[in-house]
PDB file of C-alpha atoms and ligand atoms in Angstrom:
ATOM      1  CA  UNK A 573     -29.600-130.556  89.479  1.00 43.00           C
ATOM      2  CA  UNK A 574     -33.096-131.709  88.459  1.00 46.00           C
ATOM      3  CA  UNK A 575     -33.911-135.315  87.780  1.00 49.00           C
ATOM      4  CA  UNK A 576     -35.391-135.525  84.294  1.00 51.00           C
ATOM      5  CA  UNK A 577     -38.758-137.294  84.216  1.00 47.00           C
ATOM      6  CA  UNK A 578     -39.418-139.158  80.993  1.00 49.00           C
ATOM      7  CA  UNK A 579     -42.906-139.634  79.571  1.00 51.00           C
ATOM      8  CA  UNK A 580     -43.433-142.974  81.329  1.00 54.00           C
ATOM      9  CA  UNK A 581     -42.615-141.651  84.791  1.00 67.00           C
ATOM     10  CA  UNK A 582     -45.585-141.054  87.087  1.00 84.00           C
ATOM     11  CA  UNK A 583     -45.358-137.833  89.072  1.00 90.00           C
ATOM     12  CA  UNK A 584     -42.129-136.174  90.114  1.00 95.00           C
ATOM     13  CA  UNK A 585     -39.166-138.027  91.641  1.00 95.00           C
ATOM     14  CA  UNK A 586     -39.100-137.537  95.403  1.00 94.00           C
ATOM     15  CA  UNK A 587     -42.485-135.809  95.409  1.00 97.00           C
ATOM     16  CA  UNK A 588     -44.971-138.337  94.013  1.00 97.00           C
ATOM     17  CA  UNK A 589     -48.140-137.839  91.968  1.00 98.00           C
ATOM     18  CA  UNK A 590     -48.641-134.186  91.077  1.00 98.00           C
ATOM     19  CA  UNK A 591     -51.766-132.320  89.963  1.00 98.00           C
ATOM     20  CA  UNK A 592     -51.481-128.837  88.446  1.00 98.00           C
ATOM     21  CA  UNK A 593     -54.713-126.936  89.132  1.00 98.00           C
ATOM     22  CA  UNK A 594     -55.401-124.128  86.652  1.00 98.00           C
ATOM     23  CA  UNK A 595     -58.432-121.973  87.517  1.00 98.00           C
ATOM     24  CA  UNK A 596     -60.057-120.374  84.510  1.00 98.00           C
ATOM     25  CA  UNK A 597     -62.597-117.679  83.865  1.00 97.00           C
ATOM     26  CA  UNK A 598     -62.817-116.521  80.246  1.00 97.00           C
ATOM     27  CA  UNK A 599     -59.434-117.886  79.200  1.00 98.00           C
ATOM     28  CA  UNK A 600     -60.475-119.268  75.775  1.00 98.00           C
ATOM     29  CA  UNK A 601     -57.365-117.770  74.159  1.00 97.00           C
ATOM     30  CA  UNK A 602     -55.045-119.194  76.808  1.00 98.00           C
ATOM     31  CA  UNK A 603     -56.282-122.560  78.049  1.00 98.00           C
ATOM     32  CA  UNK A 604     -54.962-124.689  75.193  1.00 98.00           C
ATOM     33  CA  UNK A 605     -51.562-122.932  75.194  1.00 98.00           C
ATOM     34  CA  UNK A 606     -51.035-123.272  78.939  1.00 98.00           C
ATOM     35  CA  UNK A 607     -52.087-126.923  79.078  1.00 98.00           C
ATOM     36  CA  UNK A 608     -49.796-127.753  76.148  1.00 98.00           C
ATOM     37  CA  UNK A 609     -46.870-125.972  77.838  1.00 98.00           C
ATOM     38  CA  UNK A 610     -47.416-127.829  81.112  1.00 98.00           C
ATOM     39  CA  UNK A 611     -47.621-131.175  79.332  1.00 98.00           C
ATOM     40  CA  UNK A 612     -44.407-130.376  77.493  1.00 98.00           C
ATOM     41  CA  UNK A 613     -42.489-129.038  80.496  1.00 98.00           C
ATOM     42  CA  UNK A 614     -43.585-131.727  82.955  1.00 97.00           C
ATOM     43  CA  UNK A 615     -44.964-134.721  81.025  1.00 96.00           C
ATOM     44  CA  UNK A 616     -45.450-136.903  84.111  1.00 96.00           C
ATOM     45  CA  UNK A 617     -47.816-134.569  85.981  1.00 97.00           C
ATOM     46  CA  UNK A 618     -51.578-134.258  85.591  1.00 98.00           C
ATOM     47  CA  UNK A 619     -53.581-131.104  84.932  1.00 98.00           C
ATOM     48  CA  UNK A 620     -56.976-130.042  86.260  1.00 98.00           C
ATOM     49  CA  UNK A 621     -58.669-127.045  84.657  1.00 98.00           C
ATOM     50  CA  UNK A 622     -61.136-125.621  87.202  1.00 98.00           C
ATOM     51  CA  UNK A 623     -63.544-123.591  85.097  1.00 98.00           C
ATOM     52  CA  UNK A 624     -66.345-121.429  86.490  1.00 98.00           C
ATOM     53  CA  UNK A 625     -68.730-121.871  83.556  1.00 98.00           C
ATOM     54  CA  UNK A 626     -66.859-119.236  81.515  1.00 98.00           C
ATOM     55  CA  UNK A 627     -69.228-117.513  79.053  1.00 98.00           C
ATOM     56  CA  UNK A 628     -66.479-117.565  76.379  1.00 98.00           C
ATOM     57  CA  UNK A 629     -66.494-121.377  76.167  1.00 98.00           C
ATOM     58  CA  UNK A 630     -63.220-122.081  78.011  1.00 98.00           C
ATOM     59  CA  UNK A 631     -64.830-125.123  79.657  1.00 98.00           C
ATOM     60  CA  UNK A 632     -65.721-126.724  76.327  1.00 98.00           C
ATOM     61  CA  UNK A 633     -62.194-126.157  75.003  1.00 98.00           C
ATOM     62  CA  UNK A 634     -60.814-127.773  78.160  1.00 98.00           C
ATOM     63  CA  UNK A 635     -63.176-130.733  77.655  1.00 98.00           C
ATOM     64  CA  UNK A 636     -61.675-131.183  74.190  1.00 98.00           C
ATOM     65  CA  UNK A 637     -58.160-131.212  75.646  1.00 98.00           C
ATOM     66  CA  UNK A 638     -59.205-133.730  78.316  1.00 98.00           C
ATOM     67  CA  UNK A 639     -60.793-135.972  75.690  1.00 98.00           C
ATOM     68  CA  UNK A 640     -57.505-136.126  73.798  1.00 98.00           C
ATOM     69  CA  UNK A 641     -55.143-136.604  76.764  1.00 98.00           C
ATOM     70  CA  UNK A 642     -55.701-138.812  79.832  1.00 97.00           C
ATOM     71  CA  UNK A 643     -53.407-136.548  81.878  1.00 98.00           C
ATOM     72  CA  UNK A 644     -55.842-133.625  81.501  1.00 98.00           C
ATOM     73  CA  UNK A 645     -59.045-133.241  83.537  1.00 98.00           C
ATOM     74  CA  UNK A 646     -61.733-130.593  83.887  1.00 98.00           C
ATOM     75  CA  UNK A 647     -63.722-129.531  86.921  1.00 98.00           C
ATOM     76  CA  UNK A 648     -66.844-127.642  85.870  1.00 98.00           C
ATOM     77  CA  UNK A 649     -68.167-125.274  88.468  1.00 98.00           C
ATOM     78  CA  UNK A 650     -71.583-123.619  88.161  1.00 97.00           C
ATOM     79  CA  UNK A 651     -70.560-119.945  87.987  1.00 97.00           C
ATOM     80  CA  UNK A 652     -67.934-117.342  88.841  1.00 95.00           C
ATOM     81  CA  UNK A 653     -67.089-118.024  92.450  1.00 94.00           C
ATOM     82  CA  UNK A 654     -63.625-116.499  92.642  1.00 93.00           C
ATOM     83  CA  UNK A 655     -60.111-117.867  92.360  1.00 95.00           C
ATOM     84  CA  UNK A 656     -59.987-118.999  95.991  1.00 96.00           C
ATOM     85  CA  UNK A 657     -63.103-121.156  95.774  1.00 96.00           C
ATOM     86  CA  UNK A 658     -61.899-122.708  92.500  1.00 97.00           C
ATOM     87  CA  UNK A 659     -58.559-123.638  94.117  1.00 98.00           C
ATOM     88  CA  UNK A 660     -60.214-125.114  97.198  1.00 97.00           C
ATOM     89  CA  UNK A 661     -62.386-127.278  94.930  1.00 98.00           C
ATOM     90  CA  UNK A 662     -59.279-128.312  92.982  1.00 98.00           C
ATOM     91  CA  UNK A 663     -57.413-129.205  96.194  1.00 98.00           C
ATOM     92  CA  UNK A 664     -60.353-131.364  97.332  1.00 97.00           C
ATOM     93  CA  UNK A 665     -60.470-133.050  93.910  1.00 98.00           C
ATOM     94  CA  UNK A 666     -56.758-133.861  94.193  1.00 98.00           C
ATOM     95  CA  UNK A 667     -56.968-135.153  97.759  1.00 96.00           C
ATOM     96  CA  UNK A 668     -59.920-137.431  96.897  1.00 97.00           C
ATOM     97  CA  UNK A 669     -57.805-138.993  94.157  1.00 97.00           C
ATOM     98  CA  UNK A 670     -54.695-139.489  96.264  1.00 96.00           C
ATOM     99  CA  UNK A 671     -52.358-136.924  94.676  1.00 98.00           C
ATOM    100  CA  UNK A 672     -49.220-136.254  96.713  1.00 98.00           C
ATOM    101  CA  UNK A 673     -48.811-132.632  95.653  1.00 98.00           C
ATOM    102  CA  UNK A 674     -50.923-129.858  94.115  1.00 98.00           C
ATOM    103  CA  UNK A 675     -49.626-126.952  92.032  1.00 98.00           C
ATOM    104  CA  UNK A 676     -51.366-123.575  91.656  1.00 98.00           C
ATOM    105  CA  UNK A 677     -50.851-121.943  88.281  1.00 98.00           C
ATOM    106  CA  UNK A 678     -52.635-119.105  86.426  1.00 97.00           C
ATOM    107  CA  UNK A 679     -53.993-119.822  82.953  1.00 98.00           C
ATOM    108  CA  UNK A 680     -52.764-116.589  81.384  1.00 96.00           C
ATOM    109  CA  UNK A 681     -49.115-117.595  80.926  1.00 96.00           C
ATOM    110  CA  UNK A 682     -47.796-115.350  83.720  1.00 97.00           C
ATOM    111  CA  UNK A 683     -46.553-118.486  85.492  1.00 98.00           C
ATOM    112  CA  UNK A 684     -44.153-120.229  83.126  1.00 98.00           C
ATOM    113  CA  UNK A 685     -44.698-123.995  83.048  1.00 98.00           C
ATOM    114  CA  UNK A 686     -40.995-124.221  82.152  1.00 98.00           C
ATOM    115  CA  UNK A 687     -40.245-123.192  85.785  1.00 98.00           C
ATOM    116  CA  UNK A 688     -42.331-126.095  87.133  1.00 98.00           C
ATOM    117  CA  UNK A 689     -39.553-128.749  87.275  1.00 98.00           C
ATOM    118  CA  UNK A 690     -37.481-126.406  89.476  1.00 98.00           C
ATOM    119  CA  UNK A 691     -40.446-125.799  91.794  1.00 98.00           C
ATOM    120  CA  UNK A 692     -41.075-129.546  92.046  1.00 98.00           C
ATOM    121  CA  UNK A 693     -37.390-130.227  92.705  1.00 98.00           C
ATOM    122  CA  UNK A 694     -37.573-127.772  95.612  1.00 98.00           C
ATOM    123  CA  UNK A 695     -40.644-129.615  96.954  1.00 98.00           C
ATOM    124  CA  UNK A 696     -38.478-132.619  97.761  1.00 97.00           C
ATOM    125  CA  UNK A 697     -37.177-130.793 100.823  1.00 96.00           C
ATOM    126  CA  UNK A 698     -40.180-128.616 101.631  1.00 98.00           C
ATOM    127  CA  UNK A 699     -43.925-129.023 102.084  1.00 97.00           C
ATOM    128  CA  UNK A 700     -44.750-125.728 100.355  1.00 98.00           C
ATOM    129  CA  UNK A 701     -42.888-124.029  97.512  1.00 98.00           C
ATOM    130  CA  UNK A 702     -43.612-120.434  96.511  1.00 98.00           C
ATOM    131  CA  UNK A 703     -42.579-119.320  93.062  1.00 98.00           C
ATOM    132  CA  UNK A 704     -41.337-115.820  93.891  1.00 98.00           C
ATOM    133  CA  UNK A 705     -41.124-112.689  91.759  1.00 97.00           C
ATOM    134  CA  UNK A 706     -39.179-110.887  94.460  1.00 96.00           C
ATOM    135  CA  UNK A 707     -36.257-113.099  95.346  1.00 96.00           C
ATOM    136  CA  UNK A 708     -32.736-113.131  93.893  1.00 96.00           C
ATOM    137  CA  UNK A 709     -32.713-114.557  90.376  1.00 97.00           C
ATOM    138  CA  UNK A 710     -36.398-113.827  89.653  1.00 97.00           C
ATOM    139  CA  UNK A 711     -37.549-111.754  86.695  1.00 96.00           C
ATOM    140  CA  UNK A 712     -40.748-109.804  86.021  1.00 96.00           C
ATOM    141  CA  UNK A 713     -41.372-109.085  82.335  1.00 96.00           C
ATOM    142  CA  UNK A 714     -43.607-106.406  80.804  1.00 92.00           C
ATOM    143  CA  UNK A 715     -45.369-105.367  83.966  1.00 92.00           C
ATOM    144  CA  UNK A 716     -46.434-101.717  84.116  1.00 92.00           C
ATOM    145  CA  UNK A 717     -44.931 -99.695  86.964  1.00 94.00           C
ATOM    146  CA  UNK A 718     -48.242 -99.475  88.840  1.00 92.00           C
ATOM    147  CA  UNK A 719     -48.486-103.285  88.974  1.00 91.00           C
ATOM    148  CA  UNK A 720     -44.881-103.600  90.153  1.00 94.00           C
ATOM    149  CA  UNK A 721     -45.513-101.058  92.883  1.00 94.00           C
ATOM    150  CA  UNK A 722     -48.789-102.682  93.911  1.00 92.00           C
ATOM    151  CA  UNK A 723     -47.141-106.071  94.242  1.00 93.00           C
ATOM    152  CA  UNK A 724     -44.130-104.733  96.174  1.00 94.00           C
ATOM    153  CA  UNK A 725     -46.322-102.661  98.497  1.00 94.00           C
ATOM    154  CA  UNK A 726     -48.783-105.518  99.023  1.00 93.00           C
ATOM    155  CA  UNK A 727     -45.979-107.901  99.923  1.00 95.00           C
ATOM    156  CA  UNK A 728     -44.321-105.414 102.264  1.00 95.00           C
ATOM    157  CA  UNK A 729     -47.623-104.817 104.053  1.00 93.00           C
ATOM    158  CA  UNK A 730     -48.353-108.562 104.310  1.00 93.00           C
ATOM    159  CA  UNK A 731     -44.900-109.215 105.771  1.00 93.00           C
ATOM    160  CA  UNK A 732     -45.092-106.374 108.306  1.00 93.00           C
ATOM    161  CA  UNK A 733     -48.690-107.088 109.354  1.00 93.00           C
ATOM    162  CA  UNK A 734     -48.485-110.878 109.492  1.00 94.00           C
ATOM    163  CA  UNK A 735     -44.824-111.746 109.885  1.00 93.00           C
ATOM    164  CA  UNK A 736     -44.957-114.291 107.070  1.00 94.00           C
ATOM    165  CA  UNK A 737     -41.284-114.855 106.208  1.00 93.00           C
ATOM    166  CA  UNK A 738     -41.568-114.891 102.399  1.00 95.00           C
ATOM    167  CA  UNK A 739     -40.828-112.313  99.705  1.00 96.00           C
ATOM    168  CA  UNK A 740     -43.928-113.103  97.603  1.00 97.00           C
ATOM    169  CA  UNK A 741     -46.906-113.873  99.829  1.00 96.00           C
ATOM    170  CA  UNK A 742     -49.360-112.712  97.136  1.00 94.00           C
ATOM    171  CA  UNK A 743     -47.884-114.853  94.360  1.00 95.00           C
ATOM    172  CA  UNK A 744     -50.022-117.610  92.921  1.00 96.00           C
ATOM    173  CA  UNK A 745     -47.455-120.057  91.535  1.00 98.00           C
ATOM    174  CA  UNK A 746     -47.011-122.645  94.250  1.00 98.00           C
ATOM    175  CA  UNK A 747     -46.613-126.274  95.163  1.00 98.00           C
ATOM    176  CA  UNK A 748     -48.368-127.720  98.198  1.00 98.00           C
ATOM    177  CA  UNK A 749     -47.494-131.219  99.263  1.00 98.00           C
ATOM    178  CA  UNK A 750     -50.237-133.239 100.938  1.00 97.00           C
ATOM    179  CA  UNK A 751     -48.628-132.629 104.355  1.00 97.00           C
ATOM    180  CA  UNK A 752     -49.050-128.864 103.874  1.00 98.00           C
ATOM    181  CA  UNK A 753     -52.698-129.167 102.857  1.00 97.00           C
ATOM    182  CA  UNK A 754     -53.323-131.435 105.857  1.00 96.00           C
ATOM    183  CA  UNK A 755     -51.713-128.905 108.201  1.00 96.00           C
ATOM    184  CA  UNK A 756     -53.832-125.968 106.992  1.00 96.00           C
ATOM    185  CA  UNK A 757     -57.463-125.623 108.076  1.00 94.00           C
ATOM    186  CA  UNK A 758     -58.790-125.162 104.530  1.00 96.00           C
ATOM    187  CA  UNK A 759     -62.418-125.175 105.728  1.00 94.00           C
ATOM    188  CA  UNK A 760     -61.786-121.844 107.471  1.00 94.00           C
ATOM    189  CA  UNK A 761     -60.529-120.075 104.315  1.00 96.00           C
ATOM    190  CA  UNK A 762     -62.869-117.375 102.998  1.00 91.00           C
ATOM    191  CA  UNK A 763     -60.681-115.191 100.728  1.00 94.00           C
ATOM    192  CA  UNK A 764     -61.196-114.887  97.010  1.00 87.00           C
ATOM    193  CA  UNK A 765     -58.494-112.958  95.139  1.00 80.00           C
ATOM    194  CA  UNK A 766     -54.892-112.080  96.137  1.00 80.00           C
ATOM    195  CA  UNK A 767     -56.004-112.428  99.745  1.00 93.00           C
ATOM    196  CA  UNK A 768     -56.374-116.168  99.148  1.00 96.00           C
ATOM    197  CA  UNK A 769     -52.642-116.558  98.543  1.00 97.00           C
ATOM    198  CA  UNK A 770     -51.797-114.414 101.557  1.00 96.00           C
ATOM    199  CA  UNK A 771     -54.262-116.315 103.751  1.00 97.00           C
ATOM    200  CA  UNK A 772     -52.736-119.673 102.806  1.00 97.00           C
ATOM    201  CA  UNK A 773     -49.220-118.303 103.410  1.00 97.00           C
ATOM    202  CA  UNK A 774     -50.290-117.087 106.856  1.00 96.00           C
ATOM    203  CA  UNK A 775     -52.019-120.334 107.810  1.00 96.00           C
ATOM    204  CA  UNK A 776     -49.101-122.425 106.562  1.00 97.00           C
ATOM    205  CA  UNK A 777     -46.605-120.300 108.504  1.00 96.00           C
ATOM    206  CA  UNK A 778     -48.679-120.558 111.686  1.00 94.00           C
ATOM    207  CA  UNK A 779     -48.978-124.319 111.229  1.00 96.00           C
ATOM    208  CA  UNK A 780     -45.203-124.652 110.958  1.00 96.00           C
ATOM    209  CA  UNK A 781     -45.271-125.830 107.334  1.00 97.00           C
ATOM    210  CA  UNK A 782     -41.764-126.047 105.812  1.00 96.00           C
ATOM    211  CA  UNK A 783     -41.764-123.304 103.134  1.00 97.00           C
ATOM    212  CA  UNK A 784     -39.176-122.455 100.539  1.00 98.00           C
ATOM    213  CA  UNK A 785     -39.114-119.839  97.762  1.00 98.00           C
ATOM    214  CA  UNK A 786     -37.830-120.420  94.245  1.00 98.00           C
ATOM    215  CA  UNK A 787     -37.199-117.553  91.785  1.00 98.00           C
ATOM    216  CA  UNK A 788     -39.504-117.502  88.760  1.00 98.00           C
ATOM    217  CA  UNK A 789     -39.781-115.578  85.514  1.00 97.00           C
ATOM    218  CA  UNK A 790     -43.161-113.860  85.636  1.00 97.00           C
ATOM    219  CA  UNK A 791     -44.626-112.363  82.460  1.00 96.00           C
ATOM    220  CA  UNK A 792     -47.635-110.109  81.918  1.00 93.00           C
ATOM    221  CA  UNK A 793     -50.552-111.890  80.234  1.00 91.00           C
ATOM    222  CA  UNK A 794     -50.584-111.593  76.416  1.00 87.00           C
ATOM    223  CA  UNK A 795     -54.151-112.725  75.690  1.00 92.00           C
ATOM    224  CA  UNK A 796     -57.506-112.188  77.362  1.00 91.00           C
ATOM    225  CA  UNK A 797     -58.518-109.817  80.124  1.00 88.00           C
ATOM    226  CA  UNK A 798     -57.255-109.514  83.686  1.00 87.00           C
ATOM    227  CA  UNK A 799     -59.751-110.292  86.446  1.00 86.00           C
ATOM    228  CA  UNK A 800     -57.870-108.046  88.832  1.00 84.00           C
ATOM    229  CA  UNK A 801     -60.151-105.335  90.206  1.00 87.00           C
ATOM    230  CA  UNK A 802     -60.136-102.639  92.896  1.00 90.00           C
ATOM    231  CA  UNK A 803     -62.450-104.966  94.830  1.00 89.00           C
ATOM    232  CA  UNK A 804     -59.787-107.701  94.872  1.00 88.00           C
ATOM    233  CA  UNK A 805     -57.151-105.239  96.131  1.00 89.00           C
ATOM    234  CA  UNK A 806     -59.587-103.906  98.746  1.00 91.00           C
ATOM    235  CA  UNK A 807     -60.351-107.445  99.909  1.00 91.00           C
ATOM    236  CA  UNK A 808     -56.645-108.162 100.402  1.00 90.00           C
ATOM    237  CA  UNK A 809     -56.060-104.894 102.285  1.00 92.00           C
ATOM    238  CA  UNK A 810     -59.037-105.403 104.543  1.00 94.00           C
ATOM    239  CA  UNK A 811     -58.309-109.052 105.305  1.00 94.00           C
ATOM    240  CA  UNK A 812     -54.568-108.565 105.920  1.00 94.00           C
ATOM    241  CA  UNK A 813     -55.341-105.688 108.308  1.00 94.00           C
ATOM    242  CA  UNK A 814     -57.957-107.777 110.161  1.00 95.00           C
ATOM    243  CA  UNK A 815     -55.618-110.807 110.473  1.00 94.00           C
ATOM    244  CA  UNK A 816     -52.743-108.584 111.601  1.00 93.00           C
ATOM    245  CA  UNK A 817     -54.820-106.950 114.363  1.00 93.00           C
ATOM    246  CA  UNK A 818     -56.184-110.321 115.451  1.00 91.00           C
ATOM    247  CA  UNK A 819     -52.684-111.829 115.636  1.00 88.00           C
ATOM    248  CA  UNK A 820     -51.450-108.885 117.702  1.00 88.00           C
ATOM    249  CA  UNK A 821     -54.375-109.114 120.129  1.00 89.00           C
ATOM    250  CA  UNK A 822     -53.810-112.866 120.515  1.00 87.00           C
ATOM    251  CA  UNK A 823     -50.084-112.327 121.158  1.00 85.00           C
ATOM    252  CA  UNK A 824     -50.820-109.669 123.793  1.00 86.00           C
ATOM    253  CA  UNK A 825     -53.180-112.067 125.635  1.00 84.00           C
ATOM    254  CA  UNK A 826     -50.516-114.780 125.955  1.00 79.00           C
ATOM    255  CA  UNK A 827     -49.250-115.226 129.566  1.00 70.00           C
ATOM    256  CA  UNK A 828     -45.661-114.331 128.663  1.00 71.00           C
ATOM    257  CA  UNK A 829     -46.699-111.066 126.939  1.00 62.00           C
ATOM    258  CA  UNK A 830     -45.382-108.816 129.747  1.00 58.00           C
ATOM    259  CA  UNK A 831     -42.029-110.597 129.801  1.00 59.00           C
ATOM    260  CA  UNK A 832     -41.636-109.802 126.103  1.00 57.00           C
ATOM    261  CA  UNK A 833     -42.581-106.123 126.604  1.00 52.00           C
ATOM    262  CA  UNK A 834     -41.620-103.870 124.869  1.00 52.00           C
TER     263      UNK A 834
HETATM  264  N1  LIG B 432     -62.318-120.570  88.157  1.00 52.01           N
HETATM  265  C1  LIG B 432     -62.048-119.254  88.301  1.00 52.01           C
HETATM  266  N2  LIG B 432     -60.882-118.760  87.870  1.00 52.01           N
HETATM  267  C2  LIG B 432     -60.655-117.424  88.029  1.00 52.01           C
HETATM  268  C3  LIG B 432     -61.579-116.550  88.635  1.00 52.01           C
HETATM  269  N3  LIG B 432     -61.046-115.304  88.647  1.00 52.01           N
HETATM  270  C4  LIG B 432     -59.823-115.410  88.065  1.00 52.01           C
HETATM  271  N4  LIG B 432     -59.586-116.689  87.701  1.00 52.01           N
HETATM  272  C5  LIG B 432     -58.379-117.233  87.072  1.00 52.01           C
HETATM  273  O1  LIG B 432     -57.325-117.003  87.974  1.00 52.01           O
HETATM  274  C6  LIG B 432     -56.119-116.754  87.263  1.00 52.01           C
HETATM  275  C7  LIG B 432     -55.557-115.397  87.676  1.00 52.01           C
HETATM  276  O2  LIG B 432     -56.414-114.382  87.216  1.00 52.01           O
HETATM  277  P1  LIG B 432     -55.884-113.071  86.466  1.00 52.01           P
HETATM  278  O3  LIG B 432     -57.015-112.364  85.811  1.00 52.01           O
HETATM  279  O4  LIG B 432     -54.744-113.443  85.601  1.00 52.01           O
HETATM  280  O5  LIG B 432     -55.483-112.223  87.700  1.00 52.01           O
HETATM  281  P2  LIG B 432     -54.098-111.687  88.052  1.00 52.01           P
HETATM  282  O6  LIG B 432     -53.040-112.612  87.588  1.00 52.01           O
HETATM  283  O7  LIG B 432     -54.192-111.368  89.488  1.00 52.01           O
HETATM  284  O8  LIG B 432     -54.118-110.341  87.254  1.00 52.01           O
HETATM  285  P3  LIG B 432     -53.244-109.936  85.976  1.00 52.01           P
HETATM  286  O9  LIG B 432     -51.843-109.892  86.465  1.00 52.01           O
HETATM  287  O10 LIG B 432     -53.756-108.613  85.593  1.00 52.01           O
HETATM  288  O11 LIG B 432     -53.449-110.965  84.925  1.00 52.01           O
HETATM  289  C8  LIG B 432     -56.479-116.844  85.792  1.00 52.01           C
HETATM  290  O12 LIG B 432     -56.207-118.137  85.338  1.00 52.01           O
HETATM  291  C9  LIG B 432     -57.980-116.558  85.797  1.00 52.01           C
HETATM  292  O13 LIG B 432     -58.667-117.114  84.696  1.00 52.01           O
HETATM  293  C10 LIG B 432     -62.823-117.114  89.077  1.00 52.01           C
HETATM  294  O14 LIG B 432     -63.712-116.446  89.613  1.00 52.01           O
HETATM  295  N5  LIG B 432     -62.992-118.462  88.884  1.00 52.01           N
HETATM  296 MG1  LIG B 433     -52.733-112.926  85.567  1.00 52.01          MG
END
């Protein structure tokens, strides 16, 4: 059962100070709603909106929210640099300020802030928590069949190619405790879109990070436009294939490779 944090509590019991990083690009219709929902669902955690100079004025709206609430902060980045780069900047911002855990959350409402207390509870006994759409108890609402199939196929491919033992390696609703971020070589990360989530799953798994999955209720965005593109899918496919081949070559070169054959 979750420990209820009241409005005077700092952070999450058993986890410490928590920063929710929300990357935004043209989310003017969503940013105020999502920040309000996070503040309501988890009043003791802080929020960082990482905005890539959105042409629709999302950054200015976020500034207004930050001006009215000391728990809300904004990181202004010069231009659209991709989700991965925005998260890496948010992680660095958190680490510089001594946060104990960082949460990844989309701005479009697909990741329900109401699920956050359960994810943070799970972080007491793990260094990385993945909010999963594909584990028992999870729900996916209003997603068209082609998106469901893409996500299932992408996850199956990631698991077969990389051996990452999670049901939702592409999902972007996660908690990383400081120990997980320390264990992952973040400076080596180059991915931008879905591949970013897969790359961090792979690196965390290889580094022996304690991972756990928690079922979430995932809903299709209601406002604003998706930034998903064929390029983002192609990036994920290409990178997962490259990592998978590299991992296999490295395994074959290990001295005990023959003993494990076939
Ligand atoms: N800072 C920043 N945020 C981005 C960038 N691209 C996407 N985002 C944000 O990343 C989150 C996920 O993007 P979405 O467009 O919802 O992508 P998605 O969830 O993969 O696709 P849908 O399911 O179709 O919504 C949203 O909060 C976006 O605003 C970017 O280049 N920079
Ligand atoms: Mg989305």
